[in-house]
């Protein structure tokens, strides 16, 4: 690891992660951690956050969104709700456009579009997620025999590297479950290029702790920082950029500001777009809810009347380690909020942990059809592997519904973001209620 020093004179402070006492990077860091944001895992709270953010979604957002400041008031902080579709991308896009019009809100709409793009991109290339997991396992195996690597990884996860800004963000992540986008970029860059740690373990660290932990946005962003996503182009955290966009809270020295991009295989060939199965209205149907989509309202509005509902939480599949309690709890509570909110319309609710339990639930309720919104490439899709065949073996139809925005996104996610972005007018049109 290259030598590094920080100009931050205010080192000190104690907090607890991994059940141990650790040093918080600075008084500046300490005060910003005190401003941690509340993420309440309900649709009502997500809609309130959206409503509060709407007036700020244009000028201030466009000018100040790159500043990583305590409280993160310059950005929406909508991601935990969006990730689980407690509030959907379509609802956010429609609300912003209704308030400001598409031109004024162009910057914000563009950022939401990144999320759709990444999802569509991974949907067409699921082997990138599979390859990530294999590479992550290999990096994990290396750590069992390389004690130096293991110590560096532990220090990074605990926020004890001695790089004050990095340590602050690592602790903010583990304590709050959220990081500003710029901090994610700097953190990932320092992890890969300055600390020299395997990128897959960094992506795993994020996915384990983020309330918005998302296979597509996280994996592809880490790949982008590493130079694997836009091949040959990587993101190097620069000390002056960090100082500017943290309002001078951090001024690191010794960052690897001229490291080379990582090498990796070319992108796999494009796979097919996901397709929607028909729903047979006359069949005795059950609804399957996953943490990827907690807004079944359009299915219910279109006439689906489930006699029973099953839920599947797949947070265990996010990480090679146990996912953080707050990520697990946020997801669990968001699922509970959905079933409580729609309690009269969902029938009895059964929490399932795997496909065998889903099968058992389907037979217990004598279902002829199981309907769900598509689970994206990632832990929920992994957990459902083989379900279609198992249900069919038992004479139960499986009807997966792809949301129109997801269908459009996967159709357009054939190359880079800027090509994709040309579809923004179509995205906005589809998002209208
Ligand atoms: C290394 C790295 C890892 C990331 N991991 C995740 C992740 O696991 N889950 C996740 O949702 N986002 C991830 N992001 C993207 C982005 O950092 C977050 O979506 C954003 O910071 C969330 O904060 P916000 O809601 O205040 O964003 P805002 O700026 O208010 O944006 C509004 C919404 O647009 C979407 N969005 C904004 N920027 C991006 C972006 N660059 N990529 C994709 N979507 C975006 C999010 O859904 C966000 O909620 C990652 C970025 C990096 C660099």
CSV table of C-alpha atoms and ligand atoms in Angstrom, one decimal:
chain,number,residue,atom,x,y,z
A,1,UNK,CA,0.0,0.0,0.0
A,2,UNK,CA,1.5,3.4,-0.9
A,3,UNK,CA,2.3,5.8,1.9
A,4,UNK,CA,-0.3,8.3,2.7
A,5,UNK,CA,-0.8,11.2,5.0
A,6,UNK,CA,-3.8,13.4,5.7
A,7,UNK,CA,-4.0,17.1,6.5
A,8,UNK,CA,-6.9,16.4,8.8
A,9,UNK,CA,-5.8,17.6,12.2
A,10,UNK,CA,-9.0,16.6,14.0
A,11,UNK,CA,-8.6,12.8,14.2
A,12,UNK,CA,-10.4,11.2,17.1
A,13,UNK,CA,-13.9,10.1,18.3
A,14,UNK,CA,-15.2,6.6,18.8
A,15,UNK,CA,-18.1,4.7,17.4
A,16,UNK,CA,-18.9,1.0,17.1
A,17,UNK,CA,-19.0,-1.2,14.1
A,18,UNK,CA,-18.5,-5.0,13.9
A,19,UNK,CA,-19.1,-4.9,17.7
A,20,UNK,CA,-15.7,-3.2,18.2
A,21,UNK,CA,-14.5,0.2,19.1
A,22,UNK,CA,-13.0,2.0,16.2
A,23,UNK,CA,-11.7,5.5,15.6
A,24,UNK,CA,-13.8,8.0,13.7
A,25,UNK,CA,-11.8,10.0,11.3
A,26,UNK,CA,-12.3,13.5,12.3
A,27,UNK,CA,-14.5,16.0,14.1
A,28,UNK,CA,-15.8,17.0,10.7
A,29,UNK,CA,-16.7,13.4,10.1
A,30,UNK,CA,-18.2,13.1,13.6
A,31,UNK,CA,-20.5,16.0,13.1
A,32,UNK,CA,-21.7,14.8,9.8
A,33,UNK,CA,-22.3,11.3,11.2
A,34,UNK,CA,-24.5,13.0,13.7
A,35,UNK,CA,-26.6,14.3,10.8
A,36,UNK,CA,-27.4,10.8,9.6
A,37,UNK,CA,-30.5,10.6,7.6
A,38,UNK,CA,-33.6,8.7,8.6
A,39,UNK,CA,-34.8,6.2,6.1
A,40,UNK,CA,-38.2,4.9,7.2
A,41,UNK,CA,-39.0,1.8,5.2
A,42,UNK,CA,-42.6,2.7,4.3
A,43,UNK,CA,-44.2,3.9,1.1
A,44,UNK,CA,-45.7,6.9,3.1
A,45,UNK,CA,-42.2,8.0,4.1
A,46,UNK,CA,-40.8,7.5,0.6
A,47,UNK,CA,-43.7,9.6,-0.8
A,48,UNK,CA,-43.1,12.3,1.8
A,49,UNK,CA,-39.3,12.3,0.9
A,50,UNK,CA,-40.3,12.8,-2.7
A,51,UNK,CA,-42.7,15.6,-2.0
A,52,UNK,CA,-40.1,17.4,0.2
A,53,UNK,CA,-37.5,17.0,-2.5
A,54,UNK,CA,-39.6,18.1,-5.5
A,55,UNK,CA,-39.0,21.9,-5.1
A,56,UNK,CA,-35.2,21.2,-5.0
A,57,UNK,CA,-35.1,18.8,-8.0
A,58,UNK,CA,-34.0,21.5,-10.5
A,59,UNK,CA,-31.6,24.4,-9.9
A,60,UNK,CA,-30.1,23.4,-6.6
A,61,UNK,CA,-29.8,19.8,-7.7
A,62,UNK,CA,-28.1,20.6,-10.9
A,63,UNK,CA,-25.7,23.0,-9.2
A,64,UNK,CA,-24.9,21.3,-5.9
A,65,UNK,CA,-25.6,17.6,-6.4
A,66,UNK,CA,-21.9,16.7,-6.5
A,67,UNK,CA,-21.2,18.1,-3.1
A,68,UNK,CA,-20.9,15.5,-0.4
A,69,UNK,CA,-22.0,17.5,2.6
A,70,UNK,CA,-23.4,16.5,6.0
A,71,UNK,CA,-27.1,15.6,5.7
A,72,UNK,CA,-26.9,15.3,1.9
A,73,UNK,CA,-29.7,17.9,1.4
A,74,UNK,CA,-28.6,18.6,-2.2
A,75,UNK,CA,-29.7,15.2,-3.4
A,76,UNK,CA,-33.0,13.3,-3.1
A,77,UNK,CA,-31.9,10.4,-0.9
A,78,UNK,CA,-34.6,8.5,-2.6
A,79,UNK,CA,-32.5,5.4,-3.5
A,80,UNK,CA,-33.5,3.0,-0.7
A,81,UNK,CA,-37.2,3.4,-1.7
A,82,UNK,CA,-36.4,3.3,-5.4
A,83,UNK,CA,-34.2,0.2,-5.1
A,84,UNK,CA,-37.1,-1.8,-3.6
A,85,UNK,CA,-39.7,-0.1,-5.7
A,86,UNK,CA,-41.5,1.0,-2.6
A,87,UNK,CA,-41.8,4.2,-4.7
A,88,UNK,CA,-41.2,3.5,-8.4
A,89,UNK,CA,-39.0,5.2,-10.9
A,90,UNK,CA,-42.1,6.0,-13.0
A,91,UNK,CA,-43.7,7.7,-10.0
A,92,UNK,CA,-40.6,9.8,-9.3
A,93,UNK,CA,-40.1,10.7,-13.0
A,94,UNK,CA,-43.8,11.6,-13.4
A,95,UNK,CA,-43.8,13.8,-10.3
A,96,UNK,CA,-40.7,15.7,-11.3
A,97,UNK,CA,-41.9,16.3,-14.8
A,98,UNK,CA,-45.3,17.4,-13.6
A,99,UNK,CA,-43.7,19.9,-11.3
A,100,UNK,CA,-40.9,21.3,-13.5
A,101,UNK,CA,-41.3,20.0,-17.0
A,102,UNK,CA,-38.7,17.7,-18.7
A,103,UNK,CA,-36.2,20.4,-19.7
A,104,UNK,CA,-35.8,22.1,-16.3
A,105,UNK,CA,-35.5,18.7,-14.5
A,106,UNK,CA,-33.1,17.3,-17.2
A,107,UNK,CA,-30.2,16.7,-14.8
A,108,UNK,CA,-32.3,14.8,-12.2
A,109,UNK,CA,-34.2,12.8,-14.8
A,110,UNK,CA,-30.8,11.8,-16.3
A,111,UNK,CA,-29.6,10.5,-12.9
A,112,UNK,CA,-32.8,8.4,-12.5
A,113,UNK,CA,-32.2,7.1,-16.0
A,114,UNK,CA,-28.8,5.8,-15.0
A,115,UNK,CA,-30.6,3.4,-12.7
A,116,UNK,CA,-32.8,2.1,-15.5
A,117,UNK,CA,-29.9,1.9,-17.8
A,118,UNK,CA,-27.8,-0.2,-15.4
A,119,UNK,CA,-30.7,-2.5,-14.8
A,120,UNK,CA,-31.4,-2.9,-18.5
A,121,UNK,CA,-27.7,-3.4,-19.2
A,122,UNK,CA,-27.3,-6.2,-16.7
A,123,UNK,CA,-30.6,-7.8,-17.7
A,124,UNK,CA,-29.1,-8.3,-21.2
A,125,UNK,CA,-25.8,-9.5,-19.8
A,126,UNK,CA,-26.6,-11.6,-16.7
A,127,UNK,CA,-23.2,-13.4,-17.0
A,128,UNK,CA,-21.5,-10.2,-15.7
A,129,UNK,CA,-23.2,-10.7,-12.4
A,130,UNK,CA,-22.3,-14.4,-12.4
A,131,UNK,CA,-18.7,-13.6,-13.2
A,132,UNK,CA,-18.6,-11.0,-10.4
A,133,UNK,CA,-19.7,-13.6,-7.9
A,134,UNK,CA,-17.0,-16.1,-9.1
A,135,UNK,CA,-14.3,-13.4,-9.0
A,136,UNK,CA,-15.5,-12.3,-5.5
A,137,UNK,CA,-15.3,-15.8,-4.2
A,138,UNK,CA,-11.7,-16.1,-5.6
A,139,UNK,CA,-10.7,-12.9,-3.9
A,140,UNK,CA,-12.3,-14.1,-0.7
A,141,UNK,CA,-10.3,-17.4,-1.0
A,142,UNK,CA,-7.1,-15.4,-1.5
A,143,UNK,CA,-7.8,-13.5,1.8
A,144,UNK,CA,-7.8,-16.8,3.7
A,145,UNK,CA,-4.1,-17.4,3.0
A,146,UNK,CA,-2.8,-13.8,2.5
A,147,UNK,CA,-2.8,-12.2,5.9
A,148,UNK,CA,-1.6,-8.9,4.6
A,149,UNK,CA,-4.5,-8.6,2.2
A,150,UNK,CA,-6.9,-9.7,4.9
A,151,UNK,CA,-5.6,-7.0,7.3
A,152,UNK,CA,-5.9,-4.3,4.7
A,153,UNK,CA,-9.5,-5.5,3.8
A,154,UNK,CA,-10.4,-5.4,7.5
A,155,UNK,CA,-9.0,-2.0,8.0
A,156,UNK,CA,-10.9,-0.7,4.9
A,157,UNK,CA,-14.2,-2.2,6.1
A,158,UNK,CA,-13.7,-0.8,9.6
A,159,UNK,CA,-12.6,2.6,8.3
A,160,UNK,CA,-9.2,2.4,9.9
A,161,UNK,CA,-6.9,2.8,6.9
A,162,UNK,CA,-5.5,6.2,8.1
A,163,UNK,CA,-6.9,7.9,5.0
A,164,UNK,CA,-9.3,10.2,6.9
A,165,UNK,CA,-11.8,10.8,4.0
A,166,UNK,CA,-12.0,7.1,3.2
A,167,UNK,CA,-12.3,6.1,6.8
A,168,UNK,CA,-15.1,8.6,7.3
A,169,UNK,CA,-17.1,7.3,4.3
A,170,UNK,CA,-16.5,3.6,5.3
A,171,UNK,CA,-17.9,4.4,8.7
A,172,UNK,CA,-20.7,6.5,7.3
A,173,UNK,CA,-21.7,3.6,5.1
A,174,UNK,CA,-21.6,1.0,7.9
A,175,UNK,CA,-23.5,3.3,10.3
A,176,UNK,CA,-26.1,4.9,8.0
A,177,UNK,CA,-26.5,2.5,5.1
A,178,UNK,CA,-26.1,5.4,2.7
A,179,UNK,CA,-23.4,7.2,0.9
A,180,UNK,CA,-23.5,10.2,-1.5
A,181,UNK,CA,-22.7,9.3,-5.1
A,182,UNK,CA,-19.5,11.2,-5.2
A,183,UNK,CA,-18.3,9.6,-2.0
A,184,UNK,CA,-19.1,6.2,-3.5
A,185,UNK,CA,-17.0,7.1,-6.5
A,186,UNK,CA,-14.1,8.3,-4.4
A,187,UNK,CA,-14.4,5.4,-2.0
A,188,UNK,CA,-14.4,2.8,-4.8
A,189,UNK,CA,-11.4,4.5,-6.5
A,190,UNK,CA,-9.4,4.6,-3.3
A,191,UNK,CA,-10.3,1.0,-2.5
A,192,UNK,CA,-9.1,-0.2,-5.9
A,193,UNK,CA,-6.2,2.1,-6.8
A,194,UNK,CA,-4.8,3.4,-3.6
A,195,UNK,CA,-5.4,0.5,-1.2
A,196,UNK,CA,-4.9,-2.0,-4.0
A,197,UNK,CA,-7.8,-4.2,-2.8
A,198,UNK,CA,-9.8,-6.5,-5.1
A,199,UNK,CA,-12.7,-4.5,-6.6
A,200,UNK,CA,-15.2,-7.3,-6.0
A,201,UNK,CA,-14.6,-7.2,-2.3
A,202,UNK,CA,-15.3,-3.5,-2.4
A,203,UNK,CA,-18.5,-4.0,-4.3
A,204,UNK,CA,-19.4,-6.7,-1.7
A,205,UNK,CA,-18.7,-4.3,1.1
A,206,UNK,CA,-21.1,-1.8,-0.4
A,207,UNK,CA,-23.8,-4.3,-1.2
A,208,UNK,CA,-23.6,-5.7,2.3
A,209,UNK,CA,-24.3,-2.3,3.9
A,210,UNK,CA,-26.2,-0.1,1.5
A,211,UNK,CA,-29.9,0.2,2.1
A,212,UNK,CA,-30.2,0.7,-1.7
A,213,UNK,CA,-27.8,-2.2,-2.4
A,214,UNK,CA,-28.6,-3.1,-5.9
A,215,UNK,CA,-26.8,-5.7,-8.1
A,216,UNK,CA,-26.9,-3.6,-11.3
A,217,UNK,CA,-26.1,-0.1,-10.0
A,218,UNK,CA,-23.5,-1.3,-7.6
A,219,UNK,CA,-21.7,-3.9,-9.7
A,220,UNK,CA,-21.6,-1.8,-12.8
A,221,UNK,CA,-20.6,1.3,-11.0
A,222,UNK,CA,-17.7,-0.5,-9.4
A,223,UNK,CA,-16.7,-1.9,-12.8
A,224,UNK,CA,-17.0,1.6,-14.2
A,225,UNK,CA,-14.6,3.0,-11.5
A,226,UNK,CA,-12.2,0.1,-12.2
A,227,UNK,CA,-12.2,0.7,-15.9
A,228,UNK,CA,-13.9,-2.5,-16.8
A,229,UNK,CA,-17.3,-1.1,-17.8
A,230,UNK,CA,-16.2,1.6,-20.2
A,231,UNK,CA,-13.2,-0.2,-21.2
A,232,UNK,CA,-9.9,1.5,-20.6
A,233,UNK,CA,-11.6,4.5,-18.8
A,234,UNK,CA,-11.4,4.5,-15.1
A,235,UNK,CA,-12.2,6.9,-12.3
A,236,UNK,CA,-9.2,8.2,-10.3
A,237,UNK,CA,-10.1,10.1,-7.1
A,238,UNK,CA,-8.2,13.4,-7.0
A,239,UNK,CA,-7.3,15.2,-3.8
A,240,UNK,CA,-8.3,18.6,-5.1
A,241,UNK,CA,-11.7,17.3,-6.3
A,242,UNK,CA,-12.3,15.8,-2.9
A,243,UNK,CA,-11.4,19.0,-1.2
A,244,UNK,CA,-13.6,21.1,-3.4
A,245,UNK,CA,-16.7,18.8,-3.2
A,246,UNK,CA,-16.5,18.2,0.5
A,247,UNK,CA,-16.2,22.0,1.1
A,248,UNK,CA,-12.7,21.5,2.4
A,249,UNK,CA,-13.5,18.9,5.0
A,250,UNK,CA,-10.9,16.6,3.6
A,251,UNK,CA,-7.6,17.2,1.9
A,252,UNK,CA,-6.0,13.8,1.3
A,253,UNK,CA,-2.4,13.3,0.1
A,254,UNK,CA,-0.8,10.2,-1.3
A,255,UNK,CA,-3.8,9.0,-3.4
A,256,UNK,CA,-2.9,6.9,-6.5
A,257,UNK,CA,-3.9,9.6,-8.9
A,258,UNK,CA,-2.3,8.2,-12.0
A,259,UNK,CA,-2.9,4.4,-11.7
A,260,UNK,CA,-3.8,2.4,-14.7
A,261,UNK,CA,-7.3,0.9,-15.4
A,262,UNK,CA,-7.9,-2.7,-14.5
A,263,UNK,CA,-8.0,-5.3,-17.3
A,264,UNK,CA,-10.9,-7.7,-17.8
A,265,UNK,CA,-12.6,-9.7,-20.5
A,266,UNK,CA,-14.7,-8.0,-23.2
A,267,UNK,CA,-18.4,-7.6,-22.5
A,268,UNK,CA,-20.4,-10.7,-23.2
A,269,UNK,CA,-22.7,-10.7,-26.3
A,270,UNK,CA,-26.2,-9.2,-25.8
A,271,UNK,CA,-28.7,-11.6,-24.4
A,272,UNK,CA,-32.5,-11.4,-25.0
A,273,UNK,CA,-34.8,-8.8,-23.5
A,274,UNK,CA,-37.0,-10.1,-20.7
A,275,UNK,CA,-40.5,-10.9,-21.8
A,276,UNK,CA,-43.9,-10.7,-20.0
A,277,UNK,CA,-46.0,-13.8,-19.6
A,278,UNK,CA,-49.7,-13.5,-20.1
A,279,UNK,CA,-51.9,-13.6,-16.9
A,280,UNK,CA,-54.8,-16.0,-17.1
A,281,UNK,CA,-57.6,-14.2,-15.3
A,282,UNK,CA,-59.8,-17.2,-14.7
A,283,UNK,CA,-57.1,-19.2,-12.8
A,284,UNK,CA,-56.8,-19.4,-9.0
A,285,UNK,CA,-53.8,-17.1,-8.5
A,286,UNK,CA,-51.2,-16.3,-5.9
A,287,UNK,CA,-49.0,-13.2,-5.9
A,288,UNK,CA,-45.3,-13.5,-5.2
A,289,UNK,CA,-43.6,-10.4,-3.9
A,290,UNK,CA,-39.8,-9.9,-3.9
A,291,UNK,CA,-37.7,-7.1,-2.4
A,292,UNK,CA,-37.1,-6.0,-6.0
A,293,UNK,CA,-40.6,-4.7,-6.5
A,294,UNK,CA,-42.8,-3.8,-3.6
A,295,UNK,CA,-45.4,-2.0,-5.6
A,296,UNK,CA,-47.8,-4.6,-6.9
A,297,UNK,CA,-50.6,-2.0,-7.3
A,298,UNK,CA,-50.6,-2.1,-11.1
A,299,UNK,CA,-51.2,-5.8,-11.1
A,300,UNK,CA,-54.1,-5.5,-8.6
A,301,UNK,CA,-55.5,-2.5,-10.6
A,302,UNK,CA,-55.4,-4.7,-13.7
A,303,UNK,CA,-57.7,-7.3,-12.2
A,304,UNK,CA,-55.3,-9.7,-10.4
A,305,UNK,CA,-57.2,-10.9,-7.3
A,306,UNK,CA,-54.7,-13.2,-5.4
A,307,UNK,CA,-56.2,-15.8,-3.1
A,308,UNK,CA,-52.8,-15.8,-1.3
A,309,UNK,CA,-49.5,-13.9,-1.3
A,310,UNK,CA,-46.0,-15.1,-0.6
A,311,UNK,CA,-43.0,-12.9,0.1
A,312,UNK,CA,-39.3,-13.6,-0.6
A,313,UNK,CA,-36.5,-11.7,1.0
A,314,UNK,CA,-33.1,-12.3,-0.7
A,315,UNK,CA,-30.8,-10.1,1.4
A,316,UNK,CA,-28.7,-13.2,2.3
A,317,UNK,CA,-27.7,-13.4,-1.3
A,318,UNK,CA,-26.3,-9.9,-1.4
A,319,UNK,CA,-22.9,-10.6,0.1
A,320,UNK,CA,-20.4,-13.3,0.8
A,321,UNK,CA,-20.8,-12.3,4.5
A,322,UNK,CA,-23.9,-11.7,6.5
A,323,UNK,CA,-25.6,-8.5,5.2
A,324,UNK,CA,-25.8,-5.6,7.6
A,325,UNK,CA,-28.6,-5.6,10.1
A,326,UNK,CA,-29.9,-2.3,8.8
A,327,UNK,CA,-30.0,-3.4,5.2
A,328,UNK,CA,-31.8,-6.6,6.2
A,329,UNK,CA,-34.2,-4.8,8.5
A,330,UNK,CA,-35.0,-2.0,6.0
A,331,UNK,CA,-35.9,-4.7,3.4
A,332,UNK,CA,-37.9,-6.8,5.9
A,333,UNK,CA,-39.8,-3.7,7.1
A,334,UNK,CA,-40.4,-2.5,3.5
A,335,UNK,CA,-41.9,-5.9,2.6
A,336,UNK,CA,-44.1,-5.8,5.7
A,337,UNK,CA,-45.2,-2.2,4.9
A,338,UNK,CA,-46.3,-3.4,1.5
A,339,UNK,CA,-48.3,-6.4,2.8
A,340,UNK,CA,-49.9,-4.3,5.5
A,341,UNK,CA,-50.7,-1.5,3.1
A,342,UNK,CA,-52.5,-3.8,0.8
A,343,UNK,CA,-53.7,-6.3,3.4
A,344,UNK,CA,-57.3,-6.4,2.2
A,345,UNK,CA,-56.3,-7.3,-1.3
A,346,UNK,CA,-53.5,-9.8,-0.9
A,347,UNK,CA,-55.1,-12.7,0.9
A,348,UNK,CA,-53.1,-14.5,3.6
A,349,UNK,CA,-49.4,-13.7,3.5
A,350,UNK,CA,-46.6,-16.4,3.8
A,351,UNK,CA,-43.0,-15.5,4.1
A,352,UNK,CA,-40.8,-17.9,2.1
A,353,UNK,CA,-37.1,-18.3,2.0
A,354,UNK,CA,-36.5,-20.5,-1.1
A,355,UNK,CA,-38.2,-22.1,-4.0
A,356,UNK,CA,-39.2,-25.2,-2.1
A,357,UNK,CA,-41.2,-23.0,0.4
A,358,UNK,CA,-42.8,-21.2,-2.5
A,359,UNK,CA,-43.8,-24.5,-4.0
A,360,UNK,CA,-45.2,-25.6,-0.7
A,361,UNK,CA,-47.2,-22.4,-0.4
A,362,UNK,CA,-48.5,-22.8,-4.0
A,363,UNK,CA,-49.8,-26.3,-3.2
A,364,UNK,CA,-51.2,-25.4,0.2
A,365,UNK,CA,-53.4,-22.7,-1.5
A,366,UNK,CA,-54.2,-25.0,-4.5
A,367,UNK,CA,-52.8,-22.3,-6.8
A,368,UNK,CA,-53.1,-22.7,-10.6
A,369,UNK,CA,-51.0,-19.6,-11.3
A,370,UNK,CA,-48.3,-17.6,-9.6
A,371,UNK,CA,-47.8,-14.0,-10.7
A,372,UNK,CA,-44.9,-11.7,-9.9
A,373,UNK,CA,-43.2,-8.6,-11.1
A,374,UNK,CA,-39.9,-9.4,-12.6
A,375,UNK,CA,-37.0,-9.9,-10.2
A,376,UNK,CA,-34.0,-8.2,-11.7
A,377,UNK,CA,-30.6,-10.0,-12.2
A,378,UNK,CA,-29.2,-10.2,-8.7
A,379,UNK,CA,-29.9,-11.9,-5.4
A,380,UNK,CA,-33.7,-12.2,-5.8
A,381,UNK,CA,-33.4,-13.7,-9.3
A,382,UNK,CA,-30.7,-16.1,-7.9
A,383,UNK,CA,-33.0,-17.1,-5.1
A,384,UNK,CA,-35.8,-17.9,-7.6
A,385,UNK,CA,-33.7,-20.0,-9.9
A,386,UNK,CA,-35.5,-23.1,-11.1
A,387,UNK,CA,-38.9,-21.9,-9.7
A,388,UNK,CA,-40.6,-21.9,-13.1
A,389,UNK,CA,-39.7,-25.5,-13.8
A,390,UNK,CA,-40.7,-26.6,-10.3
A,391,UNK,CA,-44.1,-24.9,-10.6
A,392,UNK,CA,-44.7,-26.3,-14.0
A,393,UNK,CA,-43.9,-29.8,-12.7
A,394,UNK,CA,-46.8,-29.3,-10.3
A,395,UNK,CA,-49.1,-27.9,-13.0
A,396,UNK,CA,-48.8,-24.3,-11.8
A,397,UNK,CA,-48.3,-21.5,-14.4
A,398,UNK,CA,-45.7,-18.9,-13.6
A,399,UNK,CA,-46.5,-15.5,-14.9
A,400,UNK,CA,-43.6,-12.9,-14.7
A,401,UNK,CA,-44.6,-9.3,-15.5
A,402,UNK,CA,-41.9,-7.0,-16.8
A,403,UNK,CA,-42.7,-3.4,-16.1
A,404,UNK,CA,-42.9,-1.3,-19.3
A,405,UNK,CA,-40.0,0.9,-18.2
A,406,UNK,CA,-37.8,-2.1,-17.6
A,407,UNK,CA,-38.8,-3.6,-21.0
A,408,UNK,CA,-37.9,-0.3,-22.6
A,409,UNK,CA,-34.6,0.0,-20.7
A,410,UNK,CA,-33.4,-3.5,-21.6
A,411,UNK,CA,-34.4,-2.8,-25.2
A,412,UNK,CA,-32.2,0.3,-25.3
A,413,UNK,CA,-29.3,-0.8,-23.1
A,414,UNK,CA,-27.3,-2.1,-26.0
A,415,UNK,CA,-24.3,0.2,-25.7
A,416,UNK,CA,-23.2,3.1,-23.6
A,417,UNK,CA,-25.3,5.5,-21.4
A,418,UNK,CA,-25.3,8.4,-23.8
A,419,UNK,CA,-26.9,6.3,-26.6
A,420,UNK,CA,-29.4,5.1,-24.0
A,421,UNK,CA,-30.2,8.6,-22.8
A,422,UNK,CA,-31.6,9.4,-26.2
A,423,UNK,CA,-34.6,7.3,-25.1
A,424,UNK,CA,-35.4,9.8,-22.3
A,425,UNK,CA,-38.5,11.2,-24.0
A,426,UNK,CA,-39.8,7.7,-24.4
A,427,UNK,CA,-39.0,7.0,-20.8
A,428,UNK,CA,-40.9,10.1,-19.7
A,429,UNK,CA,-43.9,9.3,-21.8
A,430,UNK,CA,-44.0,5.7,-20.4
A,431,UNK,CA,-43.7,7.0,-16.8
A,432,UNK,CA,-46.9,9.1,-17.1
A,433,UNK,CA,-49.7,7.7,-14.9
B,1,LIG,C1,-19.4,2.6,-6.6
B,1,LIG,C2,-20.9,3.0,-6.7
B,1,LIG,C3,-21.8,2.1,-6.1
B,1,LIG,C4,-23.2,2.3,-6.2
B,1,LIG,N1,-24.1,1.4,-5.7
B,1,LIG,C5,-25.4,1.7,-5.8
B,1,LIG,C6,-26.3,0.8,-5.3
B,1,LIG,O1,-26.0,-0.3,-4.8
B,1,LIG,N2,-27.6,1.1,-5.4
B,1,LIG,C7,-28.1,2.3,-6.0
B,1,LIG,O2,-29.3,2.5,-6.0
B,1,LIG,N3,-27.2,3.1,-6.5
B,1,LIG,C8,-25.9,2.9,-6.4
B,1,LIG,N4,-25.0,3.8,-6.9
B,1,LIG,C9,-25.5,5.0,-7.7
B,1,LIG,C10,-25.7,6.3,-6.9
B,1,LIG,O3,-24.5,6.5,-6.1
B,1,LIG,C11,-26.9,6.2,-5.9
B,1,LIG,O4,-28.0,5.8,-6.6
B,1,LIG,C12,-27.2,7.6,-5.4
B,1,LIG,O5,-26.1,8.1,-4.7
B,1,LIG,C13,-28.4,7.5,-4.4
B,1,LIG,O6,-28.6,8.7,-3.7
B,1,LIG,P1,-29.8,9.7,-4.1
B,1,LIG,O7,-31.0,8.9,-4.0
B,1,LIG,O8,-29.7,10.8,-3.1
B,1,LIG,O9,-29.5,10.1,-5.6
B,1,LIG,P2,-30.0,11.3,-6.4
B,1,LIG,O10,-28.9,12.1,-7.0
B,1,LIG,O11,-31.1,12.1,-5.8
B,1,LIG,O12,-30.7,10.6,-7.7
B,1,LIG,C14,-32.0,10.1,-7.7
B,1,LIG,C15,-32.1,8.6,-8.1
B,1,LIG,O13,-31.4,8.4,-9.3
B,1,LIG,C16,-30.7,7.2,-9.3
B,1,LIG,N5,-29.3,7.4,-9.5
B,1,LIG,C17,-28.7,8.6,-9.2
B,1,LIG,N6,-27.4,8.5,-9.6
B,1,LIG,C18,-27.2,7.3,-10.1
B,1,LIG,C19,-26.1,6.5,-10.6
B,1,LIG,N7,-24.9,7.1,-10.7
B,1,LIG,N8,-26.3,5.2,-11.0
B,1,LIG,C20,-27.5,4.7,-10.8
B,1,LIG,N9,-28.6,5.3,-10.4
B,1,LIG,C21,-28.4,6.6,-10.0
B,1,LIG,C22,-31.0,6.6,-7.9
B,1,LIG,O14,-32.1,5.7,-8.0
B,1,LIG,C23,-31.3,7.8,-7.1
B,1,LIG,O15,-32.1,7.5,-5.9
B,1,LIG,C24,-23.6,3.5,-6.9
B,1,LIG,C25,-22.6,4.4,-7.4
B,1,LIG,C26,-21.3,4.2,-7.3
B,1,LIG,C27,-20.3,5.1,-7.8
